[in-house]
PDB file of C-alpha atoms and ligand atoms in Angstrom:
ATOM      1  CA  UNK A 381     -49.329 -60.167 251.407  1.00 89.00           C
ATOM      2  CA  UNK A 382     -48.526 -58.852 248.049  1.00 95.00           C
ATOM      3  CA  UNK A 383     -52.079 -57.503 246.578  1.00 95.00           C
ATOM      4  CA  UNK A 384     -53.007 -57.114 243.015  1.00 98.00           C
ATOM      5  CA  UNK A 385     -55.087 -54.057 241.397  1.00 98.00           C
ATOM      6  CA  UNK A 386     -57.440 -54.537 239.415  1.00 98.00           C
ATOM      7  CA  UNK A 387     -57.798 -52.417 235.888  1.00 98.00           C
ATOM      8  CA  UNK A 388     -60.257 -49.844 237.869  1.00 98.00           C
ATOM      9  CA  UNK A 389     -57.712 -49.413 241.005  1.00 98.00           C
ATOM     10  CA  UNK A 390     -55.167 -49.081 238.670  1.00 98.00           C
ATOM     11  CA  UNK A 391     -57.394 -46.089 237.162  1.00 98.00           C
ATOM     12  CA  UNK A 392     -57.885 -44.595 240.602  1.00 98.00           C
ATOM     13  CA  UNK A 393     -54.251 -44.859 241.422  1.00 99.00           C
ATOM     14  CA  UNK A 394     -52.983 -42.876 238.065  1.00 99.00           C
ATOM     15  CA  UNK A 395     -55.622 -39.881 239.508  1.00 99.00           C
ATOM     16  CA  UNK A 396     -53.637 -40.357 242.938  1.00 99.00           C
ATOM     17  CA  UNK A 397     -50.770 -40.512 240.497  1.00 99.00           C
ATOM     18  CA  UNK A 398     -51.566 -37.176 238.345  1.00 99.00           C
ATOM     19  CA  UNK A 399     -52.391 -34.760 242.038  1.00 99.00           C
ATOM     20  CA  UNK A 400     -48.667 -35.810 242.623  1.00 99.00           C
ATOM     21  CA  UNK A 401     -47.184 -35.255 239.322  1.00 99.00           C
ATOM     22  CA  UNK A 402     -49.184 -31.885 239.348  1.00 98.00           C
ATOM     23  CA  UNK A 403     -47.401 -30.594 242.773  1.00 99.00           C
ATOM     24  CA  UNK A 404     -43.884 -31.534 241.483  1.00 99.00           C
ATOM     25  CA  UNK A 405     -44.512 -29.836 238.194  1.00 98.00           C
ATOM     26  CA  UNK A 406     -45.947 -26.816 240.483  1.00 98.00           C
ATOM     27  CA  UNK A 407     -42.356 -27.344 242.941  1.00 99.00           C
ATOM     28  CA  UNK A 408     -40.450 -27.422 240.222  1.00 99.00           C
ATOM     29  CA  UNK A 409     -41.512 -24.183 238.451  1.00 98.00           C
ATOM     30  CA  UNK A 410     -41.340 -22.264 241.667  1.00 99.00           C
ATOM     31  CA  UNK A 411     -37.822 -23.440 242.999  1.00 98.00           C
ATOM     32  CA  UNK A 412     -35.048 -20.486 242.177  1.00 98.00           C
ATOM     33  CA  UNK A 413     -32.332 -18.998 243.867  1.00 98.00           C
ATOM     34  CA  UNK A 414     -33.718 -17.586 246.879  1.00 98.00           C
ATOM     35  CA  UNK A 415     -36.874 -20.050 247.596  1.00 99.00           C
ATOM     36  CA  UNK A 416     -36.668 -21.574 250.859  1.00 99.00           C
ATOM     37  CA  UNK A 417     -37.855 -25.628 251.261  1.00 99.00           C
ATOM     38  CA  UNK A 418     -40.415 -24.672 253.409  1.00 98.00           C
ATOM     39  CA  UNK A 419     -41.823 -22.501 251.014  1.00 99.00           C
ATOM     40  CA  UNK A 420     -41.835 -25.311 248.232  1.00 99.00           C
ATOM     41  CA  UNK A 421     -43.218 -27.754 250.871  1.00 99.00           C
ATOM     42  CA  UNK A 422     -46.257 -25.309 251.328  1.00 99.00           C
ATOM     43  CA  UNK A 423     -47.006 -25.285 247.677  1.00 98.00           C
ATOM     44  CA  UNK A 424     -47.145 -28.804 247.524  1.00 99.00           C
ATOM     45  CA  UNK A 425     -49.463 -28.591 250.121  1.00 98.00           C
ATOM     46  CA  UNK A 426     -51.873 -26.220 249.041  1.00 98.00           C
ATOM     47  CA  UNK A 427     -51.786 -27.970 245.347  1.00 99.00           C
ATOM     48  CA  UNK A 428     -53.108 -31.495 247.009  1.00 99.00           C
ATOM     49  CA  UNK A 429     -55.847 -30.265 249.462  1.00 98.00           C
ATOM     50  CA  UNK A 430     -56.565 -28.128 245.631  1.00 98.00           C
ATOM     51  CA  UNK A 431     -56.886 -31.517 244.262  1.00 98.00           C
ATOM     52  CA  UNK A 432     -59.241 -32.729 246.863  1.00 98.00           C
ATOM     53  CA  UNK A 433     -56.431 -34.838 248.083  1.00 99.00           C
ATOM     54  CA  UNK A 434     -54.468 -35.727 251.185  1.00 98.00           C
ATOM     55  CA  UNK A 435     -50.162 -35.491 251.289  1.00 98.00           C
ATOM     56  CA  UNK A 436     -49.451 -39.412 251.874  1.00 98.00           C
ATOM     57  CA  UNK A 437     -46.108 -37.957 253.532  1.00 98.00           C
ATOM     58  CA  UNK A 438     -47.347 -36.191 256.589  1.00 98.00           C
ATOM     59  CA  UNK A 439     -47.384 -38.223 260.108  1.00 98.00           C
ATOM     60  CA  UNK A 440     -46.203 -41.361 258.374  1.00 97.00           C
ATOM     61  CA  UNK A 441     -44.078 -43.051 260.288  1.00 94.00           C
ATOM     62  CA  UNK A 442     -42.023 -45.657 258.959  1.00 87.00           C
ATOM     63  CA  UNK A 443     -40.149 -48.322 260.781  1.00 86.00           C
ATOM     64  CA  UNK A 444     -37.072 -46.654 260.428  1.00 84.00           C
ATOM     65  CA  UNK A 445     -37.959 -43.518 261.503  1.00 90.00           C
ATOM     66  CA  UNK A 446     -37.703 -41.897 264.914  1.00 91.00           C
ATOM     67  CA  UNK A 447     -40.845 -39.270 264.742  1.00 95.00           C
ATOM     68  CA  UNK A 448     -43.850 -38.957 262.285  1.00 98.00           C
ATOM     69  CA  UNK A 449     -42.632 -37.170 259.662  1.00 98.00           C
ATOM     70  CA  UNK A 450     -43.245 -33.328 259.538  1.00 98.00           C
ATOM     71  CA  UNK A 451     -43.699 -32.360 256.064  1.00 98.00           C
ATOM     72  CA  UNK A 452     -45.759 -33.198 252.824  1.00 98.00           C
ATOM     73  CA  UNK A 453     -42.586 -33.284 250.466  1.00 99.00           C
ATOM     74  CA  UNK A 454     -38.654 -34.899 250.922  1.00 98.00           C
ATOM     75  CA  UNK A 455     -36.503 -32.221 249.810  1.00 99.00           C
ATOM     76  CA  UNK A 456     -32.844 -33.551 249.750  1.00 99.00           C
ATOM     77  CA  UNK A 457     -30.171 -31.024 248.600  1.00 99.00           C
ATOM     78  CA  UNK A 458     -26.569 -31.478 247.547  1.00 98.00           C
ATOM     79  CA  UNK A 459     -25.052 -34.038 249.758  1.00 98.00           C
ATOM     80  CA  UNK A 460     -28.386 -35.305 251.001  1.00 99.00           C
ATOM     81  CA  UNK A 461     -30.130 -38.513 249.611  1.00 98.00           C
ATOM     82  CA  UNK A 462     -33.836 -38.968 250.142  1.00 98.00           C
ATOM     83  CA  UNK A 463     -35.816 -37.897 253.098  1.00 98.00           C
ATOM     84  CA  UNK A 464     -34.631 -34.422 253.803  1.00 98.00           C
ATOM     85  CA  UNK A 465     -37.075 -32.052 255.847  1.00 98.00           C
ATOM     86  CA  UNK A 466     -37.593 -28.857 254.348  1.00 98.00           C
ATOM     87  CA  UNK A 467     -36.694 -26.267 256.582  1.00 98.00           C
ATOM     88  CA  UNK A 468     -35.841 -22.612 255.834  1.00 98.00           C
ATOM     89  CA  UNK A 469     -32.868 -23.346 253.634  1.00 98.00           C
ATOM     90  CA  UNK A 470     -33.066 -20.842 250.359  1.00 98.00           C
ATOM     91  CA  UNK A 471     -32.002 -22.664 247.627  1.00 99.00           C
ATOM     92  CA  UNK A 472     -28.321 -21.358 245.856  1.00 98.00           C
ATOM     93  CA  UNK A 473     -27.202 -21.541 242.475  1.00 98.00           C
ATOM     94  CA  UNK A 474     -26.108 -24.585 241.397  1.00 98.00           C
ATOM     95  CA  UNK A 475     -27.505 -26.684 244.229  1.00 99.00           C
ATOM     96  CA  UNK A 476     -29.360 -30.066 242.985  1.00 99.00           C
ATOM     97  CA  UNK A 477     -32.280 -31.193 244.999  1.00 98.00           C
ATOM     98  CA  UNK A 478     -34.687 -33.553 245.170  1.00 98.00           C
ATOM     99  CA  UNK A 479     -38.151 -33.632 246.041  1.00 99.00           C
ATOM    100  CA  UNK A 480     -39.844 -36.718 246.824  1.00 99.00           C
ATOM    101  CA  UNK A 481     -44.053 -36.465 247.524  1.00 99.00           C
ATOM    102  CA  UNK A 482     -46.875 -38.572 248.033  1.00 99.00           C
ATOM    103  CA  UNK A 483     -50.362 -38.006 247.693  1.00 99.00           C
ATOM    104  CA  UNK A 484     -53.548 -39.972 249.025  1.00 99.00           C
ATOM    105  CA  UNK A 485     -57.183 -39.573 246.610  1.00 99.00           C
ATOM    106  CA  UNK A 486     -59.927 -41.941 247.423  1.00 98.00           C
ATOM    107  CA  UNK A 487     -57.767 -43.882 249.231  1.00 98.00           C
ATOM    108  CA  UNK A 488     -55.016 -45.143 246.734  1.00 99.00           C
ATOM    109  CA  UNK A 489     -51.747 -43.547 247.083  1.00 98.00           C
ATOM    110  CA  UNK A 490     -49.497 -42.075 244.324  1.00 99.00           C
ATOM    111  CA  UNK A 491     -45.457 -41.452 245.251  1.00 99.00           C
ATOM    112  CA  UNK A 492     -42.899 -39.875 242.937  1.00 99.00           C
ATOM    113  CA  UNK A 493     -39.745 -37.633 242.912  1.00 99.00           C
ATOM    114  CA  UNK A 494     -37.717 -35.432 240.635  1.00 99.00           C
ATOM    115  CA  UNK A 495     -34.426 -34.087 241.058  1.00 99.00           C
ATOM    116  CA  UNK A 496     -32.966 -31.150 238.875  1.00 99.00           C
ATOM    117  CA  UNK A 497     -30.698 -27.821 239.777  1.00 98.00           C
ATOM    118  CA  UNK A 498     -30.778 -24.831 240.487  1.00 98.00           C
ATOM    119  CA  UNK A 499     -29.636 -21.858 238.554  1.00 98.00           C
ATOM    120  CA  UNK A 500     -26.527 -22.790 236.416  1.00 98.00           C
ATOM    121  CA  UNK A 501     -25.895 -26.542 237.059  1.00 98.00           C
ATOM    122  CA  UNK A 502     -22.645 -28.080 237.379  1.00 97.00           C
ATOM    123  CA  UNK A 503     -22.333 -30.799 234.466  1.00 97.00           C
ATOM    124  CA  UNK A 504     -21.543 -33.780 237.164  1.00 98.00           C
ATOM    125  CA  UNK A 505     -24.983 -32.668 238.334  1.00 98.00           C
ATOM    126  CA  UNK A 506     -26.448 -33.262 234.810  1.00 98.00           C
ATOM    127  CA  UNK A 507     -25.158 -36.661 234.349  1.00 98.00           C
ATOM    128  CA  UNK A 508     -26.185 -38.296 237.908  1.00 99.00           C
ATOM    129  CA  UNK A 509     -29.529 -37.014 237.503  1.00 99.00           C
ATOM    130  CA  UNK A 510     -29.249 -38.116 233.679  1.00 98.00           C
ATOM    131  CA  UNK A 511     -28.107 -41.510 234.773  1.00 99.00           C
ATOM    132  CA  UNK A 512     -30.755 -41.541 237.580  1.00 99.00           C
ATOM    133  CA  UNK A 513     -33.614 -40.728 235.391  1.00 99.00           C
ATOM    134  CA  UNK A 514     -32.090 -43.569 232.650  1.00 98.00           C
ATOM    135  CA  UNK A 515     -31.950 -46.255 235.508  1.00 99.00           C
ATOM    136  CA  UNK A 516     -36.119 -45.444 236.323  1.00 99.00           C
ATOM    137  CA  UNK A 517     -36.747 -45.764 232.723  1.00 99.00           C
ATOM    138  CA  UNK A 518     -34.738 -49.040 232.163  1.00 98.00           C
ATOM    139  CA  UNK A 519     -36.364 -50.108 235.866  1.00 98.00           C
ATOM    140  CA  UNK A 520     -40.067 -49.239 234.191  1.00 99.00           C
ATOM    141  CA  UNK A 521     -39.064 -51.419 230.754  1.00 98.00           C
ATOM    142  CA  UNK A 522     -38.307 -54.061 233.015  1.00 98.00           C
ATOM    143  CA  UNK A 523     -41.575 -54.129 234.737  1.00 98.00           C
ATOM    144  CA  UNK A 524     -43.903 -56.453 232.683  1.00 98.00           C
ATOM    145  CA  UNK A 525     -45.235 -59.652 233.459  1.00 98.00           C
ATOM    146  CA  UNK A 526     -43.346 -62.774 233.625  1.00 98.00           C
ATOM    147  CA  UNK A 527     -40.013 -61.176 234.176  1.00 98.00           C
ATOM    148  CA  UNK A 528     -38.690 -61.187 237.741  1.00 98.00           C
ATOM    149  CA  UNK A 529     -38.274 -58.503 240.821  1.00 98.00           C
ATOM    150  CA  UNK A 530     -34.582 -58.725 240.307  1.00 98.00           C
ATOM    151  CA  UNK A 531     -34.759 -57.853 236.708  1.00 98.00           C
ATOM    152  CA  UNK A 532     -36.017 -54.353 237.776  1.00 98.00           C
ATOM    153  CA  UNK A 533     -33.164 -54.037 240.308  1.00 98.00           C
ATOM    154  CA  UNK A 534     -30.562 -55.240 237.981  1.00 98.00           C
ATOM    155  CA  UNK A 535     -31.666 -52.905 235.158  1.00 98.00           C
ATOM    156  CA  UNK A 536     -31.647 -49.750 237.769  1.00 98.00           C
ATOM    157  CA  UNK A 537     -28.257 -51.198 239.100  1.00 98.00           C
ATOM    158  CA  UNK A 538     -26.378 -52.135 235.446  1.00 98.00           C
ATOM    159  CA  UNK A 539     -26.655 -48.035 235.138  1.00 98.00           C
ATOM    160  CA  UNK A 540     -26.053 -46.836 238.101  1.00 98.00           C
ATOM    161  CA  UNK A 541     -22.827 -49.007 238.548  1.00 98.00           C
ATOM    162  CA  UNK A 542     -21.820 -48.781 234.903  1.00 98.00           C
ATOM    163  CA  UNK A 543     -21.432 -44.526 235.588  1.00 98.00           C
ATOM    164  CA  UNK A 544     -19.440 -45.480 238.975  1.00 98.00           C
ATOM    165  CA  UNK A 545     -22.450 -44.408 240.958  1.00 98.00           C
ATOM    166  CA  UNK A 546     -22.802 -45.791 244.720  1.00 98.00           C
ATOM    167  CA  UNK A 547     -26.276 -47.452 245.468  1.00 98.00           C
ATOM    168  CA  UNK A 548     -27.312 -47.351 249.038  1.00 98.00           C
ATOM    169  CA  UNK A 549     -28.354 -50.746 250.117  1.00 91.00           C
ATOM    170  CA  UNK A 550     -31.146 -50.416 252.850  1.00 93.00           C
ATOM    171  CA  UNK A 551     -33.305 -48.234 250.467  1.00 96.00           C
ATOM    172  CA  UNK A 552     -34.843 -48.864 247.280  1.00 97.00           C
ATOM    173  CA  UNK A 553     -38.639 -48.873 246.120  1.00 98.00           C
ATOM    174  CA  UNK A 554     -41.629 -50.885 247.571  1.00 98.00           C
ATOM    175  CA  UNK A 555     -45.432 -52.137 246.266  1.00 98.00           C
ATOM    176  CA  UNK A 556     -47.567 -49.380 247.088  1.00 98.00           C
ATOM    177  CA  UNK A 557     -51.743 -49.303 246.715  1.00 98.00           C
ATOM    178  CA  UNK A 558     -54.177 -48.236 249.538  1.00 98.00           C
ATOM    179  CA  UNK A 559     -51.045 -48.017 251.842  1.00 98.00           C
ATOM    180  CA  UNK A 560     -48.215 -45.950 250.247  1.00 97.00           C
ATOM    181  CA  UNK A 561     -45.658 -48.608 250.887  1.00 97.00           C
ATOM    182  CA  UNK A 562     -46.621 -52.348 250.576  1.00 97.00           C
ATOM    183  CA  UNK A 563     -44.999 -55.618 249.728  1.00 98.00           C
ATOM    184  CA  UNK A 564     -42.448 -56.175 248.159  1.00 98.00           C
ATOM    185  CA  UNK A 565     -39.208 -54.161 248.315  1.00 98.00           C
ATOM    186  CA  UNK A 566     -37.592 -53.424 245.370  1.00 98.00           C
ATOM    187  CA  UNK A 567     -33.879 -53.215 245.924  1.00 98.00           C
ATOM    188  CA  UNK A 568     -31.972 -50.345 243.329  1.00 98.00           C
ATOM    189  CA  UNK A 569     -29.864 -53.447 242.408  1.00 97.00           C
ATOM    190  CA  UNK A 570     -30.370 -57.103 241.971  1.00 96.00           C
ATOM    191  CA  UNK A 571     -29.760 -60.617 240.013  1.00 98.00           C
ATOM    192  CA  UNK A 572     -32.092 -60.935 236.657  1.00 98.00           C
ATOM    193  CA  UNK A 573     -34.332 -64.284 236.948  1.00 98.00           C
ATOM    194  CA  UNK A 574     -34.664 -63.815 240.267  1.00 98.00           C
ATOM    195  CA  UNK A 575     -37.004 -62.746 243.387  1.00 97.00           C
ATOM    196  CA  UNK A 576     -40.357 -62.821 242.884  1.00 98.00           C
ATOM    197  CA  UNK A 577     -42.878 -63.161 239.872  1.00 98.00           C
ATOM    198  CA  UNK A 578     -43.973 -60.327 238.598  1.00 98.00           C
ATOM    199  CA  UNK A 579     -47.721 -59.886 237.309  1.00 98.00           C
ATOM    200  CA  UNK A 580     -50.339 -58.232 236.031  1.00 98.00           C
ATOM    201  CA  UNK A 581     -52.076 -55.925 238.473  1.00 98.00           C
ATOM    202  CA  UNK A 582     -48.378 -55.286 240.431  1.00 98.00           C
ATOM    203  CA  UNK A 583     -47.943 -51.565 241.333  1.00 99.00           C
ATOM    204  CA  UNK A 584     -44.656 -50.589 242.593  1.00 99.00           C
ATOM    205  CA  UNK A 585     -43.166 -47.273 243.200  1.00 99.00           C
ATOM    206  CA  UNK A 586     -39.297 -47.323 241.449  1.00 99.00           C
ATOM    207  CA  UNK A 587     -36.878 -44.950 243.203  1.00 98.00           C
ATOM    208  CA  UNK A 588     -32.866 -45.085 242.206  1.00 98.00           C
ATOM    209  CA  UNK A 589     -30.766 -43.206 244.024  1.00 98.00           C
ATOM    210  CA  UNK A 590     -27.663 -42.644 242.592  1.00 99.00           C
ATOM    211  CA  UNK A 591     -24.542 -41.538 245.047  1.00 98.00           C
ATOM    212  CA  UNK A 592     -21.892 -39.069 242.594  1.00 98.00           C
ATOM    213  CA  UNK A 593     -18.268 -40.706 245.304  1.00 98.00           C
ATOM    214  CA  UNK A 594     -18.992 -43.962 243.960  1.00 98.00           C
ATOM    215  CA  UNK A 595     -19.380 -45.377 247.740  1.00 97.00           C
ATOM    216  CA  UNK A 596     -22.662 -46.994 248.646  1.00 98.00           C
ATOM    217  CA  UNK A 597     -22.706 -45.841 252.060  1.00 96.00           C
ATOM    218  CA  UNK A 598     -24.998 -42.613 254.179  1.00 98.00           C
ATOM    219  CA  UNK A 599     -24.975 -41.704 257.434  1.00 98.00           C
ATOM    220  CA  UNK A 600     -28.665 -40.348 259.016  1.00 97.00           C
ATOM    221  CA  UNK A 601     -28.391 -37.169 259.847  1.00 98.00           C
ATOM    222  CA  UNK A 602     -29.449 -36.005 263.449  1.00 96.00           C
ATOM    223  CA  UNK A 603     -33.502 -35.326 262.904  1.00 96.00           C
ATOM    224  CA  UNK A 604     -33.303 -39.293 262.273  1.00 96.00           C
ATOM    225  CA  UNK A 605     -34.897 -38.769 258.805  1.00 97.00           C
ATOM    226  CA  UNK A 606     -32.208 -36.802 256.458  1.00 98.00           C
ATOM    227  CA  UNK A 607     -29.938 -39.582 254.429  1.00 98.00           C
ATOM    228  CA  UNK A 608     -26.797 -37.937 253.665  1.00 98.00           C
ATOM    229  CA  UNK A 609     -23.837 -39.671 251.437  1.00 98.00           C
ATOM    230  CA  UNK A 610     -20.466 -40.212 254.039  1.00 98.00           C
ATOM    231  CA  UNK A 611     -18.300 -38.792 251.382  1.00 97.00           C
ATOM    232  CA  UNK A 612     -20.389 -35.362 250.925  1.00 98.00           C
ATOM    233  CA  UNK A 613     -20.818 -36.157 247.241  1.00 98.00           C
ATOM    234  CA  UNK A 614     -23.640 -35.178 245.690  1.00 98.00           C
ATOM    235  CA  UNK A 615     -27.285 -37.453 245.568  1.00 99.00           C
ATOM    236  CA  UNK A 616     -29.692 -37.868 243.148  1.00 99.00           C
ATOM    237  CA  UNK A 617     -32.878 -39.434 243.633  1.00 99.00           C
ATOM    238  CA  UNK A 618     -36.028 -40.023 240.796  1.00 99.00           C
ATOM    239  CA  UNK A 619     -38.904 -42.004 241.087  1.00 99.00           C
ATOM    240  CA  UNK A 620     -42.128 -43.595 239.703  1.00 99.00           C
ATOM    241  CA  UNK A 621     -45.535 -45.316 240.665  1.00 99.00           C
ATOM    242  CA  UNK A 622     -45.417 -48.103 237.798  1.00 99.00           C
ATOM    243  CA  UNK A 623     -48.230 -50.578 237.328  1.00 99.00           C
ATOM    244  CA  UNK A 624     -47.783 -54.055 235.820  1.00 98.00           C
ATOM    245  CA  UNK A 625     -50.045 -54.544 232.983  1.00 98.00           C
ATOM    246  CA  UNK A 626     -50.714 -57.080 230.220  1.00 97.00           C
ATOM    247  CA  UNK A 627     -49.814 -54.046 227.893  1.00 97.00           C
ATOM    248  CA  UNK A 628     -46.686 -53.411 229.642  1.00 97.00           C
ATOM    249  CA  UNK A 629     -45.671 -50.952 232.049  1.00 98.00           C
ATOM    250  CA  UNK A 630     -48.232 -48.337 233.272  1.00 98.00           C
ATOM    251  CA  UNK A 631     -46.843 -44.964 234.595  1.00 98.00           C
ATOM    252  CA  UNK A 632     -49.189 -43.677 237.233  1.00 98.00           C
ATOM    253  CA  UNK A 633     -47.486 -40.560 238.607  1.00 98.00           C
ATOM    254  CA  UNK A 634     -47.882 -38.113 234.747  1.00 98.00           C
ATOM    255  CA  UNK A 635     -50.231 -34.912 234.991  1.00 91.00           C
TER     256      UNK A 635
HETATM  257  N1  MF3 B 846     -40.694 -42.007 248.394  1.00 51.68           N
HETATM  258  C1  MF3 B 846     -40.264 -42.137 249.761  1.00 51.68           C
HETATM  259  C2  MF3 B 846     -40.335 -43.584 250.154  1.00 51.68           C
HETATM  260  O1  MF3 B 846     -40.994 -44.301 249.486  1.00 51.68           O
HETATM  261  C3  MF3 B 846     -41.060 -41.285 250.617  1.00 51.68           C
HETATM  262  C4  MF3 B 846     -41.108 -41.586 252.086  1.00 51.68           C
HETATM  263  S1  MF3 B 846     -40.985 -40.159 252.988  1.00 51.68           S
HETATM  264  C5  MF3 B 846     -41.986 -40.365 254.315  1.00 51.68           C
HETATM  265  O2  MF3 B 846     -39.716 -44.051 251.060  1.00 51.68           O
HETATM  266  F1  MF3 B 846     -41.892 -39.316 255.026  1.00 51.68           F
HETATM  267  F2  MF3 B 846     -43.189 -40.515 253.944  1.00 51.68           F
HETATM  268  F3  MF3 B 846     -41.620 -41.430 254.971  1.00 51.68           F
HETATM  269 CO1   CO B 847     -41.395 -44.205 247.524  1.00 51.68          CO
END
């Protein structure tokens, strides 16, 4: 059952929203040549139990998934899409990662992810995370009431596509609230008009992930977790809690 938030949930969610934003800023600013994932995953860590807050990632096990996962961030380097457990990798120049976290606070959950480089990026780096972070946007100005699931997906899709991206199809966003992911799924591509109504009081998190080969298809990596492209071209990955409002779109993961 899809549920709707009302104006005060909404509220709660953007603090949920604001612990996350706050430990990607903090990941961000500490990741450098050298720094290992496990190291970033810590600081992420101690920045939500800071915030009085609980890391939505840890022990969630999703359907998909052969273990609870380990970890309170994603963090999916270089060839690797989304779900990437950090691990005592140091990051090297030029790498591009992504880090993906979640945070619980008074029981609403906020989910988000950047990606960015390390060190001197290469400038195919630049432009999928460019393109990325333009398909969340256009996926955002597409979320307002009255217009349809599959206008989100075929605004994140149109730009992905349009820069020769792939688009892996099993993985996309989802409705997220008390639980971090609820009905519905919201496919990284799809038919405008179409798929369900959106309204006021919808809160969905938007993640496009972007594939640099052009091919839409992964392989899971041993662990069970770790997406990795089949061609070993680079990933990027961005997302977004976004809440339908009569105003327009609210963004509910800013510090
Ligand atoms: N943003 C990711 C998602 O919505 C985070 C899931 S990682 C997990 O699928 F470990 F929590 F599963
Ligand atoms: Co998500």
């Amino acid at each position: 059952m899809i549920e709707l938030k009302t104006p005060a949930a909404i509220d709660a969610m953007a603090a949920a929203g604001a612990v996350v934003a706050r430990a990607l800023d903090a990941v961000h600013d500490a990741a450098a040549i050298g720094v290992t994932l496990r190291e970033l995953d810590a600081l992420a860590r101690t920045v939500i139990a800071d915030a009085g807050a609980t890391p939505a990632f840890l022990h969630y096990q999703p359907s998909f998934a052969p273990t609870p996962y380990p970890a309170v961030i994603c963090a999916s380097v270089n060839d690797v899409i989304v779900h990437g457990i950090p691990d005592d990798t140091a990051l090297r120049d030029g790498d591009l990662v992504s880090i993906d976290c979640g945070a619980t606070l008074a029981g609403w959950v906020g989910d988000s992810a950047i990606s960015f480089t390390i060190g001197t990026p290469h400038p195919d780096d630049t432009h999928l995370i460019d393109t990325a972070t333009r398909a969340l946007a256009a996926g955002v100005a597409a979320a307002i009431p009255g217009a349809h699931l599959g206008d989100i997906g075929a605004a994140i899709g149109a730009v992905g596509r349009a820069a020769g991206y792939g688009i892996p199809h099993d993985f996309g966003g989802h409705g997220i609230g008390r639980a971090m992911h609820e009905p519905p799924s919201v496919p990284n591509d799809g038919r405008p008009g179409r798929g369900l109504r959106l309204r006021e009081g919808l809160v969905l998190a938007l993640e496009p992930m972007f594939l640099a080969g052009g091919h839409d298809d992964y392989r899971t990596a041993a662990d069970g977790w770790a997406l990795h492209t089949l061609d070993g071209s680079r990933a990027a990955h961005v997302e977004h809690t976004v809440a339908i409002t009569a105003d327009g779109p609210r963004l509910l993961t800013t510090a």
